[in-house]
Amino acid sequence: MTRDETRRDESNDGGSTAGDDLERTLAERGEAYARVTVVRREPPVSANIGDRAAVTPDGEIHGWIGGMSCAQSVVVEEATAAIDDGEPRLLGIAPDPETVDRPGLSAFPMRCHSEGILELFVEPVVPAPDLLIVGGSPVARSLARLAAELDVAVKMVDPDGRTDDLPPTTTVTTTTDPIELADEVGTAPLVVVASMGGDDARGVAAALRADAQYVGLVASDARCAEVIDRAAGLADRDPNDVRAAVTNPAGVDIASYAPAEIAASILAEIVDVRTGGADSVATCAGAADSSTAADAKATDPVCGMTVDPAEAATSVDHDGETYHFCCRGCADSFRSDPTEYLTDDDSAAIA
């Protein structure tokens, strides 16, 4: 019995079952993997058409697709690449690659002593990432509604638990505990923090704990510096590492003003990150220097937009602080009920 045949016999004792079990486990966890299926074979390879294996991002093969280390090394390399770029592949492995080479197939040499030919289809299985939106602000709620059109699982953190204006597919949680939030989201989530100060630091800390692939913050530069310091403490991280991970203000620059416009700009940036476009750039400045206060930015407490006080549409004095607004509509909403838009640690005034 050849070595390959021995491996084939061993696989009958649970090789393919192990792959199936792993696929179910990874699907339940929301983790990515690649499914590799034998679609053509010529002896003396030990695999049969339909044999299948699952390959994890760290390069482990579970199941059976034939071949020894020479063939499996090709499979691992191509499968992990497929997980990274999300593109399926058709592989041909033969003693003379030119005999199987054709458009749409990547050919590789079969260097195993038993020779034979294998053709395999590599299919990446990449679950839709979680989009965690922290806050119940108008920007956050607009983002949840727009994101329902994307291939993401939308989860919103709203301590009030409001669901009346959200799509039915949106999951709402009231917890703001960073550890609990990190446990609730999948691997490498997308996170947007737009709580207008209320839970900003907790949201950023949760994103760090979950190894988020994107962390967008809607805040002024002054408040961003404070959020980073607090989040670093909550997540036990170096403030410089936190600052490098956070993009503020979140969203592409489209001169947005209304909550829906800001949400659309954030969604555009998320799409760019997911499709491998330009890397997000952290723009949160360090702690504000009182000597440059005149150059500082403020945050409209109603819609969350960053506002240059010198160019604000209007400003409102309240309880000893001056708040700046992107438009008169936001200012009117604020005047009617300031407490609806302010939290104990939130201030859009220039220090």
XYZ file of C-alpha atoms in Angstrom:
351
model
C 0.000 0.000 0.000
C 1.373 3.377 -0.960
C 1.766 6.170 1.540
C -1.031 8.129 -0.161
C -3.320 5.095 0.054
C -2.548 4.791 3.740
C -3.470 8.424 4.222
C -6.688 7.800 2.264
C -7.606 4.881 4.526
C -6.933 7.037 7.571
C -9.191 9.741 6.154
C -12.070 7.239 5.986
C -11.893 7.060 9.752
C -13.026 10.650 10.045
C -11.013 12.850 7.684
C -13.957 14.340 5.798
C -16.104 14.261 8.923
C -13.471 16.329 10.697
C -13.649 18.886 7.905
C -17.454 18.998 8.071
C -17.373 19.384 11.844
C -14.845 22.185 11.587
C -16.954 24.012 8.974
C -19.964 23.891 11.281
C -17.886 25.130 14.209
C -16.346 27.981 12.233
C -19.744 28.978 10.833
C -21.165 29.127 14.365
C -18.253 31.304 15.456
C -18.514 33.536 12.405
C -14.894 32.806 11.456
C -13.492 32.669 7.930
C -12.103 29.563 6.263
C -11.630 28.088 2.784
C -13.477 25.044 1.466
C -11.347 22.951 -0.904
C -13.059 20.343 -3.110
C -11.531 17.805 -5.506
C -13.235 18.333 -8.879
C -10.956 16.195 -11.073
C -8.336 13.545 -10.481
C -6.141 11.140 -12.399
C -4.473 8.176 -10.679
C -2.415 7.305 -8.856
C -3.571 10.083 -6.490
C -5.600 8.740 -3.573
C -8.272 11.444 -3.534
C -11.661 10.999 -5.182
C -13.872 13.571 -6.870
C -15.944 15.251 -4.188
C -13.405 14.797 -1.404
C -13.288 17.976 0.619
C -11.271 19.762 3.274
C -11.484 22.987 5.241
C -8.429 25.219 5.538
C -8.206 27.721 8.394
C -6.482 31.123 8.145
C -3.485 29.737 10.051
C -2.981 27.097 7.337
C -4.332 23.951 8.985
C -6.084 21.392 6.743
C -9.012 19.438 8.158
C -10.427 16.756 5.876
C -8.969 15.045 2.819
C -8.048 16.286 -0.640
C -5.249 13.804 -1.393
C -1.625 14.444 -2.176
C 1.278 14.628 0.203
C 3.006 17.711 1.559
C 3.998 18.879 -1.917
C 0.378 19.217 -3.052
C -0.991 20.291 0.303
C 1.499 23.136 0.607
C 0.101 24.584 -2.625
C -3.440 24.158 -1.325
C -2.627 25.884 1.972
C -0.942 28.833 0.272
C -3.765 29.352 -2.207
C -6.516 28.752 0.350
C -5.146 31.278 2.833
C -4.733 33.786 0.002
C -8.367 33.192 -0.968
C -9.463 33.895 2.603
C -7.559 37.181 2.507
C -8.859 38.455 -0.838
C -12.238 36.706 -0.920
C -11.673 35.343 -4.435
C -12.270 31.655 -5.342
C -9.626 29.700 -7.237
C -9.385 26.654 -9.488
C -6.087 24.855 -9.021
C -4.421 22.210 -11.171
C -1.550 20.144 -9.757
C 0.204 17.851 -12.233
C 3.713 16.457 -12.931
C 3.742 18.664 -16.016
C 1.676 21.779 -15.219
C 1.353 22.624 -18.908
C -0.897 19.594 -19.435
C -3.609 21.114 -17.231
C -2.937 24.811 -17.732
C -5.879 26.703 -19.232
C -7.710 30.026 -18.754
C -9.289 30.304 -15.315
C -6.998 27.677 -13.748
C -3.730 28.159 -11.888
C -1.341 25.270 -12.634
C 1.305 23.957 -10.241
C 3.811 21.072 -10.429
C 2.994 17.785 -8.681
C 6.239 16.790 -6.994
C 4.925 13.821 -4.998
C 6.524 10.455 -5.889
C 3.100 8.928 -6.586
C 2.517 11.624 -9.207
C -1.065 11.792 -10.509
C -3.179 14.863 -11.247
C -5.451 16.874 -8.972
C -7.780 19.726 -9.778
C -9.317 21.514 -6.833
C -11.825 24.285 -6.366
C -10.945 26.650 -3.515
C -13.899 28.581 -2.160
C -13.383 31.217 0.555
C -16.133 31.291 3.161
C -15.957 34.724 4.748
C -18.904 35.575 7.028
C -20.410 39.029 6.835
C -18.696 41.160 9.480
C -20.545 42.778 12.335
C -21.062 46.519 12.119
C -21.237 47.745 15.698
C -22.755 51.211 16.015
C -22.314 52.712 19.463
C -24.831 55.376 20.369
C -28.436 56.328 19.804
C -27.685 59.690 18.176
C -29.324 60.809 14.916
C -26.098 60.000 13.042
C -25.948 56.511 14.557
C -29.570 55.765 13.727
C -29.216 57.027 10.160
C -26.151 54.829 9.739
C -28.052 51.770 10.971
C -30.795 52.376 8.424
C -28.383 52.893 5.513
C -26.171 49.939 6.485
C -29.130 47.560 6.230
C -28.468 47.547 2.473
C -24.926 46.173 2.941
C -23.736 42.640 3.607
C -23.083 43.316 7.289
C -24.760 42.290 10.528
C -25.795 45.574 12.138
C -25.686 45.780 15.927
C -26.521 49.008 17.722
C -25.659 50.003 21.262
C -28.424 52.191 22.647
C -28.880 52.333 26.438
C -32.513 53.349 25.819
C -33.126 50.251 23.701
C -35.083 52.134 21.003
C -35.970 50.134 17.900
C -38.932 52.094 16.494
C -37.049 53.724 13.599
C -34.597 50.906 12.812
C -34.762 48.090 10.236
C -35.996 44.783 11.702
C -32.627 43.188 10.926
C -30.843 45.532 13.358
C -29.913 43.994 16.696
C -30.097 46.451 19.584
C -28.263 45.972 22.864
C -28.386 48.198 25.930
C -25.095 47.113 27.459
C -22.169 49.515 27.272
C -19.652 47.279 29.015
C -16.586 46.977 26.721
C -15.959 43.326 27.582
C -19.575 42.316 26.979
C -19.705 44.261 23.715
C -16.483 42.666 22.461
C -17.951 39.241 23.217
C -21.150 40.045 21.303
C -19.504 41.022 18.008
C -17.753 38.669 15.610
C -14.141 38.515 14.558
C -12.674 41.792 13.233
C -15.878 43.865 13.334
C -16.414 47.307 11.896
C -17.124 49.814 14.674
C -18.566 53.316 14.507
C -18.825 55.297 17.744
C -21.337 58.132 17.623
C -22.800 58.474 21.096
C -22.021 62.196 21.327
C -19.854 61.627 24.387
C -22.059 59.341 26.409
C -20.369 56.002 25.690
C -17.596 56.980 23.292
C -14.715 55.648 25.398
C -16.520 52.379 26.126
C -17.261 51.913 22.438
C -13.653 52.475 21.407
C -12.437 50.134 24.174
C -14.830 47.423 22.950
C -13.531 47.868 19.401
C -9.952 47.421 20.564
C -10.813 44.292 22.536
C -12.531 42.822 19.469
C -9.584 43.650 17.155
C -11.843 45.766 14.951
C -10.703 46.271 11.373
C -12.152 49.790 11.444
C -12.881 52.153 14.339
C -14.617 55.381 13.357
C -15.356 58.085 15.901
C -17.689 61.060 15.486
C -16.228 63.725 17.779
C -14.325 66.978 17.894
C -10.530 66.807 18.133
C -10.647 67.962 21.749
C -13.159 65.308 22.763
C -11.342 62.670 20.679
C -8.187 63.212 22.747
C -10.186 62.687 25.931
C -11.925 59.594 24.532
C -8.596 58.038 23.565
C -7.125 58.520 27.031
C -10.192 57.007 28.689
C -10.445 54.135 26.189
C -6.766 53.319 26.674
C -7.423 52.907 30.386
C -10.527 50.785 29.861
C -8.805 48.491 27.342
C -5.400 48.543 29.063
C -3.695 49.776 25.891
C -1.061 52.376 25.134
C -2.769 55.682 24.209
C -0.567 55.980 21.114
C -1.787 52.583 19.884
C -5.377 53.639 20.497
C -4.843 56.911 18.658
C -3.391 55.024 15.675
C -6.431 52.714 15.552
C -9.112 55.411 15.616
C -10.304 57.400 12.605
C -11.782 60.761 13.567
C -13.780 62.362 12.191
C -15.239 59.172 10.737
C -16.298 59.277 7.093
C -14.983 60.551 3.791
C -14.799 64.300 3.298
C -17.957 65.277 1.407
C -18.761 68.460 3.363
C -21.648 66.652 5.056
C -23.947 68.474 7.459
C -27.207 66.619 8.146
C -27.148 63.335 10.138
C -28.052 61.279 7.051
C -25.255 62.929 5.047
C -22.705 62.227 7.772
C -23.929 58.630 7.954
C -23.560 58.272 4.182
C -19.973 59.547 4.349
C -19.171 57.029 7.100
C -20.746 54.221 5.106
C -18.621 55.164 2.089
C -15.485 54.918 4.219
C -16.563 51.522 5.566
C -17.077 50.215 2.029
C -13.625 51.527 1.095
C -12.039 49.706 4.041
C -13.867 46.446 3.288
C -12.906 46.427 -0.371
C -9.252 47.112 0.329
C -9.219 50.730 -0.770
C -7.234 53.478 0.876
C -6.243 52.691 4.442
C -8.181 54.616 7.040
C -6.133 57.399 8.547
C -6.360 58.254 12.202
C -6.813 62.006 12.417
C -7.444 62.460 16.111
C -5.045 65.095 17.407
C -3.393 64.962 20.786
C -4.660 66.804 23.815
C -5.729 70.346 22.988
C -3.269 73.090 23.813
C -4.888 76.113 25.436
C -2.596 78.353 23.418
C -4.260 77.107 20.209
C -7.836 77.087 21.475
C -8.890 79.543 18.800
C -7.978 76.933 16.164
C -9.880 74.089 17.872
C -12.959 72.449 16.442
C -16.305 71.860 18.132
C -18.971 69.194 17.722
C -22.563 69.978 16.912
C -24.298 68.184 19.835
C -27.376 67.450 17.725
C -25.975 65.812 14.572
C -22.383 65.153 15.663
C -20.760 67.069 12.840
C -17.366 68.672 13.483
C -17.803 72.446 13.284
C -15.289 75.254 12.963
C -16.543 77.841 15.493
C -15.412 80.640 13.199
C -17.617 79.270 10.415
C -20.521 77.879 12.461
C -23.994 78.648 11.139
C -24.985 79.776 14.615
C -24.030 79.320 18.265
C -26.053 78.918 21.450
C -25.045 79.745 25.029
C -26.300 77.257 27.595
C -25.366 76.787 31.238
C -22.150 78.776 30.900
C -20.972 76.999 27.744
C -21.118 77.974 24.074
C -22.256 75.343 21.584
C -21.725 75.653 17.844
C -24.013 74.268 15.139
C -23.716 73.282 11.503
C -27.147 74.703 10.678
C -29.995 76.632 12.267
C -32.174 73.524 12.335
C -29.788 71.786 14.742
C -29.582 74.946 16.849
C -33.388 75.159 17.085
C -33.611 71.508 18.148
C -30.987 72.138 20.827
C -32.748 75.229 22.154
C -36.021 73.338 22.517
C -34.496 70.715 24.842
C -30.719 70.941 25.529
C -30.766 67.998 27.958
C -31.758 65.641 25.152
C -28.421 66.214 23.429
C -25.998 66.662 26.323
C -24.371 64.201 28.682
C -22.461 64.876 31.871
C -19.080 64.565 30.150
C -20.054 66.036 26.792
C -19.186 69.560 25.770
C -19.066 71.033 22.301
C -17.742 74.353 23.577
C -14.253 75.593 22.933
C -12.174 75.273 26.083
